[in-house]
């Protein structure tokens, strides 16, 4: 399951068990019905755009914007690595995601604004080696909750709103 549409009517799916890193995307109605293949899209992760603005998906080091019926996706942003766990803020102004470094096996949090689409790393020196991942926004957008292995413990941390400084630890490991 990649994502649930903002209106809750559709699921965005890919085959997680496939050995291929880039896989077809499917939209599946939540109340029953047939799955719909999303064009010729191949992706390793995807999310619905805010306000029913299409689908944002990751392929290689790029993010692409597509619609369910589009045969020609448009490049949305180029990233410094493979992005996973794509999450829009409730306002639709910020996208946060995890980048996995295949050489060092580290994970870092990144964000880009919908207005400039330039990726910026969040918390570059928060843990050594870097291990931040898998963040989600609270429904009201007041916080961003993420996981980090810091000081030998795996814990959940909170950033206030769109702030990128002074995370607060929420748990006291192990998760």
PDB file of C-alpha atoms in Angstrom:
ATOM      1  CA  UNK A   1       0.000   0.000   0.000  1.00  0.00           C
ATOM      2  CA  UNK A   2       1.584   3.246  -1.134  1.00  0.00           C
ATOM      3  CA  UNK A   3      -1.125   5.655  -0.027  1.00  0.00           C
ATOM      4  CA  UNK A   4      -4.828   6.287   0.515  1.00  0.00           C
ATOM      5  CA  UNK A   5      -6.394   9.033  -1.623  1.00  0.00           C
ATOM      6  CA  UNK A   6      -7.261  12.267   0.212  1.00  0.00           C
ATOM      7  CA  UNK A   7     -10.990  11.490  -0.126  1.00  0.00           C
ATOM      8  CA  UNK A   8     -10.493   7.887   1.096  1.00  0.00           C
ATOM      9  CA  UNK A   9     -12.022   6.430  -2.074  1.00  0.00           C
ATOM     10  CA  UNK A  10      -8.924   4.769  -3.583  1.00  0.00           C
ATOM     11  CA  UNK A  11      -5.771   2.941  -2.592  1.00  0.00           C
ATOM     12  CA  UNK A  12      -2.475   3.327  -4.427  1.00  0.00           C
ATOM     13  CA  UNK A  13      -0.775  -0.084  -4.645  1.00  0.00           C
ATOM     14  CA  UNK A  14       2.332  -1.796  -5.989  1.00  0.00           C
ATOM     15  CA  UNK A  15       3.633  -5.358  -5.658  1.00  0.00           C
ATOM     16  CA  UNK A  16       5.893  -5.260  -2.614  1.00  0.00           C
ATOM     17  CA  UNK A  17       6.930  -8.894  -3.062  1.00  0.00           C
ATOM     18  CA  UNK A  18       8.202  -8.430  -6.606  1.00  0.00           C
ATOM     19  CA  UNK A  19      11.984  -8.746  -7.089  1.00  0.00           C
ATOM     20  CA  UNK A  20      11.908  -5.737  -9.436  1.00  0.00           C
ATOM     21  CA  UNK A  21      12.733  -2.405  -7.780  1.00  0.00           C
ATOM     22  CA  UNK A  22      10.406  -0.420 -10.080  1.00  0.00           C
ATOM     23  CA  UNK A  23       6.893  -1.860 -10.306  1.00  0.00           C
ATOM     24  CA  UNK A  24       3.532  -1.001 -11.894  1.00  0.00           C
ATOM     25  CA  UNK A  25       1.168   1.197  -9.867  1.00  0.00           C
ATOM     26  CA  UNK A  26      -2.512   0.413  -9.428  1.00  0.00           C
ATOM     27  CA  UNK A  27      -5.468   2.418  -8.122  1.00  0.00           C
ATOM     28  CA  UNK A  28      -7.999   0.251  -6.282  1.00  0.00           C
ATOM     29  CA  UNK A  29     -11.397   1.522  -5.092  1.00  0.00           C
ATOM     30  CA  UNK A  30     -11.887   1.092  -1.335  1.00  0.00           C
ATOM     31  CA  UNK A  31     -15.551   0.083  -1.677  1.00  0.00           C
ATOM     32  CA  UNK A  32     -14.959  -2.625  -4.264  1.00  0.00           C
ATOM     33  CA  UNK A  33     -14.424  -2.685  -7.970  1.00  0.00           C
ATOM     34  CA  UNK A  34     -11.634  -3.382 -10.385  1.00  0.00           C
ATOM     35  CA  UNK A  35      -8.066  -2.227  -9.994  1.00  0.00           C
ATOM     36  CA  UNK A  36      -6.921   0.299 -12.594  1.00  0.00           C
ATOM     37  CA  UNK A  37      -3.328   0.239 -13.850  1.00  0.00           C
ATOM     38  CA  UNK A  38      -1.863   3.747 -13.806  1.00  0.00           C
ATOM     39  CA  UNK A  39      -0.593   4.278 -17.347  1.00  0.00           C
ATOM     40  CA  UNK A  40       2.813   2.735 -18.006  1.00  0.00           C
ATOM     41  CA  UNK A  41       4.144   3.986 -14.681  1.00  0.00           C
ATOM     42  CA  UNK A  42       6.870   2.000 -12.946  1.00  0.00           C
ATOM     43  CA  UNK A  43       7.764   3.153  -9.430  1.00  0.00           C
ATOM     44  CA  UNK A  44       9.319   2.104  -6.134  1.00  0.00           C
ATOM     45  CA  UNK A  45       7.029   4.403  -4.117  1.00  0.00           C
ATOM     46  CA  UNK A  46       4.117   6.755  -4.726  1.00  0.00           C
ATOM     47  CA  UNK A  47       1.625   9.090  -3.071  1.00  0.00           C
ATOM     48  CA  UNK A  48      -1.507  10.972  -4.072  1.00  0.00           C
ATOM     49  CA  UNK A  49      -1.024  14.672  -4.718  1.00  0.00           C
ATOM     50  CA  UNK A  50      -2.968  17.026  -2.452  1.00  0.00           C
ATOM     51  CA  UNK A  51      -6.377  18.242  -3.656  1.00  0.00           C
ATOM     52  CA  UNK A  52      -6.786  15.382  -6.143  1.00  0.00           C
ATOM     53  CA  UNK A  53      -3.926  16.769  -8.209  1.00  0.00           C
ATOM     54  CA  UNK A  54      -2.742  13.410  -9.525  1.00  0.00           C
ATOM     55  CA  UNK A  55      -0.071  10.998  -8.362  1.00  0.00           C
ATOM     56  CA  UNK A  56       3.529  11.700  -7.387  1.00  0.00           C
ATOM     57  CA  UNK A  57       5.795   8.693  -7.799  1.00  0.00           C
ATOM     58  CA  UNK A  58       9.459   7.834  -7.365  1.00  0.00           C
ATOM     59  CA  UNK A  59      11.463   6.108 -10.086  1.00  0.00           C
ATOM     60  CA  UNK A  60      15.238   5.993  -9.749  1.00  0.00           C
ATOM     61  CA  UNK A  61      16.392   9.336  -8.314  1.00  0.00           C
ATOM     62  CA  UNK A  62      13.455  11.298  -9.740  1.00  0.00           C
ATOM     63  CA  UNK A  63       9.933  12.174  -8.698  1.00  0.00           C
ATOM     64  CA  UNK A  64       7.308  12.268 -11.450  1.00  0.00           C
ATOM     65  CA  UNK A  65       3.809  13.707 -11.598  1.00  0.00           C
ATOM     66  CA  UNK A  66       1.111  11.726 -13.371  1.00  0.00           C
ATOM     67  CA  UNK A  67      -2.639  11.292 -13.486  1.00  0.00           C
ATOM     68  CA  UNK A  68      -4.462   7.985 -13.477  1.00  0.00           C
ATOM     69  CA  UNK A  69      -5.023   8.128 -17.230  1.00  0.00           C
ATOM     70  CA  UNK A  70      -1.862   9.975 -18.302  1.00  0.00           C
ATOM     71  CA  UNK A  71       0.489   8.251 -20.682  1.00  0.00           C
ATOM     72  CA  UNK A  72       3.153  10.950 -20.350  1.00  0.00           C
ATOM     73  CA  UNK A  73       4.282  11.736 -16.774  1.00  0.00           C
ATOM     74  CA  UNK A  74       6.148  14.979 -16.075  1.00  0.00           C
ATOM     75  CA  UNK A  75       9.327  15.173 -14.006  1.00  0.00           C
ATOM     76  CA  UNK A  76       8.570  16.872 -10.689  1.00  0.00           C
ATOM     77  CA  UNK A  77      12.005  16.909  -8.996  1.00  0.00           C
ATOM     78  CA  UNK A  78      15.447  15.313  -9.150  1.00  0.00           C
ATOM     79  CA  UNK A  79      16.762  13.984  -5.841  1.00  0.00           C
ATOM     80  CA  UNK A  80      20.188  12.960  -4.485  1.00  0.00           C
ATOM     81  CA  UNK A  81      19.044   9.358  -4.055  1.00  0.00           C
ATOM     82  CA  UNK A  82      16.062   6.992  -4.050  1.00  0.00           C
ATOM     83  CA  UNK A  83      13.100   8.415  -2.151  1.00  0.00           C
ATOM     84  CA  UNK A  84      10.683   6.377  -0.061  1.00  0.00           C
ATOM     85  CA  UNK A  85       7.878   7.129   2.372  1.00  0.00           C
ATOM     86  CA  UNK A  86       6.592  10.203   0.491  1.00  0.00           C
ATOM     87  CA  UNK A  87       4.327  12.270   2.775  1.00  0.00           C
ATOM     88  CA  UNK A  88       2.619  15.588   2.015  1.00  0.00           C
ATOM     89  CA  UNK A  89       1.858  18.030   4.813  1.00  0.00           C
ATOM     90  CA  UNK A  90      -1.895  18.510   5.365  1.00  0.00           C
ATOM     91  CA  UNK A  91      -1.652  21.926   3.651  1.00  0.00           C
ATOM     92  CA  UNK A  92      -0.011  20.350   0.586  1.00  0.00           C
ATOM     93  CA  UNK A  93       2.860  22.842   0.758  1.00  0.00           C
ATOM     94  CA  UNK A  94       5.657  20.512   1.946  1.00  0.00           C
ATOM     95  CA  UNK A  95       6.652  17.017   0.897  1.00  0.00           C
ATOM     96  CA  UNK A  96       8.859  15.055   3.273  1.00  0.00           C
ATOM     97  CA  UNK A  97      10.476  11.726   2.437  1.00  0.00           C
ATOM     98  CA  UNK A  98      13.274   9.312   3.321  1.00  0.00           C
ATOM     99  CA  UNK A  99      16.336   8.813   1.131  1.00  0.00           C
ATOM    100  CA  UNK A 100      18.260   5.573   1.469  1.00  0.00           C
ATOM    101  CA  UNK A 101      21.976   5.608   0.657  1.00  0.00           C
ATOM    102  CA  UNK A 102      22.746   2.218  -0.933  1.00  0.00           C
ATOM    103  CA  UNK A 103      26.487   2.488  -0.217  1.00  0.00           C
ATOM    104  CA  UNK A 104      26.405   3.453   3.467  1.00  0.00           C
ATOM    105  CA  UNK A 105      22.984   1.920   4.242  1.00  0.00           C
ATOM    106  CA  UNK A 106      21.979   5.124   6.005  1.00  0.00           C
ATOM    107  CA  UNK A 107      18.600   6.843   5.867  1.00  0.00           C
ATOM    108  CA  UNK A 108      17.982  10.579   5.962  1.00  0.00           C
ATOM    109  CA  UNK A 109      14.904  12.790   5.972  1.00  0.00           C
ATOM    110  CA  UNK A 110      14.437  15.322   3.198  1.00  0.00           C
ATOM    111  CA  UNK A 111      11.819  17.843   2.191  1.00  0.00           C
ATOM    112  CA  UNK A 112      10.871  20.002  -0.739  1.00  0.00           C
ATOM    113  CA  UNK A 113       8.272  22.708  -1.002  1.00  0.00           C
ATOM    114  CA  UNK A 114       5.570  22.489  -3.630  1.00  0.00           C
ATOM    115  CA  UNK A 115       6.534  25.985  -4.786  1.00  0.00           C
ATOM    116  CA  UNK A 116      10.246  25.504  -5.574  1.00  0.00           C
ATOM    117  CA  UNK A 117      10.620  21.682  -5.709  1.00  0.00           C
ATOM    118  CA  UNK A 118      14.248  21.835  -4.491  1.00  0.00           C
ATOM    119  CA  UNK A 119      15.163  19.046  -2.056  1.00  0.00           C
ATOM    120  CA  UNK A 120      16.770  19.944   1.285  1.00  0.00           C
ATOM    121  CA  UNK A 121      18.019  17.523   3.910  1.00  0.00           C
ATOM    122  CA  UNK A 122      16.393  17.774   7.327  1.00  0.00           C
ATOM    123  CA  UNK A 123      18.498  17.287  10.456  1.00  0.00           C
ATOM    124  CA  UNK A 124      21.831  16.639   8.687  1.00  0.00           C
ATOM    125  CA  UNK A 125      23.804  15.993  11.901  1.00  0.00           C
ATOM    126  CA  UNK A 126      21.082  14.557  14.112  1.00  0.00           C
ATOM    127  CA  UNK A 127      22.529  11.044  14.400  1.00  0.00           C
ATOM    128  CA  UNK A 128      25.800   9.391  13.400  1.00  0.00           C
ATOM    129  CA  UNK A 129      25.517   7.403  11.252  1.00  0.00           C
ATOM    130  CA  UNK A 130      22.336   8.907   9.869  1.00  0.00           C
ATOM    131  CA  UNK A 131      19.259   6.799  10.598  1.00  0.00           C
ATOM    132  CA  UNK A 132      16.182   9.028  10.352  1.00  0.00           C
ATOM    133  CA  UNK A 133      13.241   7.652   8.428  1.00  0.00           C
ATOM    134  CA  UNK A 134       9.599   6.998   7.923  1.00  0.00           C
ATOM    135  CA  UNK A 135       8.004  10.247   9.030  1.00  0.00           C
ATOM    136  CA  UNK A 136       4.316  11.123   9.042  1.00  0.00           C
ATOM    137  CA  UNK A 137       2.432  14.372   9.590  1.00  0.00           C
ATOM    138  CA  UNK A 138      -0.211  14.633  12.260  1.00  0.00           C
ATOM    139  CA  UNK A 139      -3.667  15.293  10.793  1.00  0.00           C
ATOM    140  CA  UNK A 140      -3.607  18.970  11.801  1.00  0.00           C
ATOM    141  CA  UNK A 141      -0.050  19.520  10.505  1.00  0.00           C
ATOM    142  CA  UNK A 142       1.180  20.665  13.911  1.00  0.00           C
ATOM    143  CA  UNK A 143       3.832  17.925  14.095  1.00  0.00           C
ATOM    144  CA  UNK A 144       5.940  15.591  12.001  1.00  0.00           C
ATOM    145  CA  UNK A 145       6.719  12.266  13.713  1.00  0.00           C
ATOM    146  CA  UNK A 146       9.721  10.211  12.572  1.00  0.00           C
ATOM    147  CA  UNK A 147      11.924   7.331  13.683  1.00  0.00           C
ATOM    148  CA  UNK A 148      15.629   7.594  14.486  1.00  0.00           C
ATOM    149  CA  UNK A 149      18.338   5.351  15.914  1.00  0.00           C
ATOM    150  CA  UNK A 150      20.265   7.711  18.131  1.00  0.00           C
ATOM    151  CA  UNK A 151      22.548   6.811  21.009  1.00  0.00           C
ATOM    152  CA  UNK A 152      21.900   3.107  20.474  1.00  0.00           C
ATOM    153  CA  UNK A 153      18.114   3.428  20.837  1.00  0.00           C
ATOM    154  CA  UNK A 154      15.408   3.397  18.202  1.00  0.00           C
ATOM    155  CA  UNK A 155      12.839   6.041  19.148  1.00  0.00           C
ATOM    156  CA  UNK A 156      10.087   8.222  17.765  1.00  0.00           C
ATOM    157  CA  UNK A 157      10.785  11.945  17.544  1.00  0.00           C
ATOM    158  CA  UNK A 158       8.594  14.986  16.865  1.00  0.00           C
ATOM    159  CA  UNK A 159       9.299  18.135  14.891  1.00  0.00           C
ATOM    160  CA  UNK A 160       6.899  21.018  15.441  1.00  0.00           C
ATOM    161  CA  UNK A 161       4.960  21.919  12.290  1.00  0.00           C
ATOM    162  CA  UNK A 162       7.214  22.819   9.396  1.00  0.00           C
ATOM    163  CA  UNK A 163      10.167  23.477  11.724  1.00  0.00           C
ATOM    164  CA  UNK A 164      13.419  21.614  11.099  1.00  0.00           C
ATOM    165  CA  UNK A 165      15.116  22.181  14.445  1.00  0.00           C
ATOM    166  CA  UNK A 166      14.973  20.847  17.992  1.00  0.00           C
ATOM    167  CA  UNK A 167      13.227  17.470  17.622  1.00  0.00           C
ATOM    168  CA  UNK A 168      11.641  16.164  20.826  1.00  0.00           C
ATOM    169  CA  UNK A 169      11.969  12.490  21.734  1.00  0.00           C
ATOM    170  CA  UNK A 170       8.573  10.845  22.244  1.00  0.00           C
ATOM    171  CA  UNK A 171       9.572   7.295  23.201  1.00  0.00           C
ATOM    172  CA  UNK A 172      12.343   5.738  25.231  1.00  0.00           C
ATOM    173  CA  UNK A 173      13.213   2.672  23.054  1.00  0.00           C
ATOM    174  CA  UNK A 174      13.226  -0.025  22.086  1.00  0.00           C
ATOM    175  CA  UNK A 175      10.502   0.219  19.481  1.00  0.00           C
TER     176      UNK A 175
END
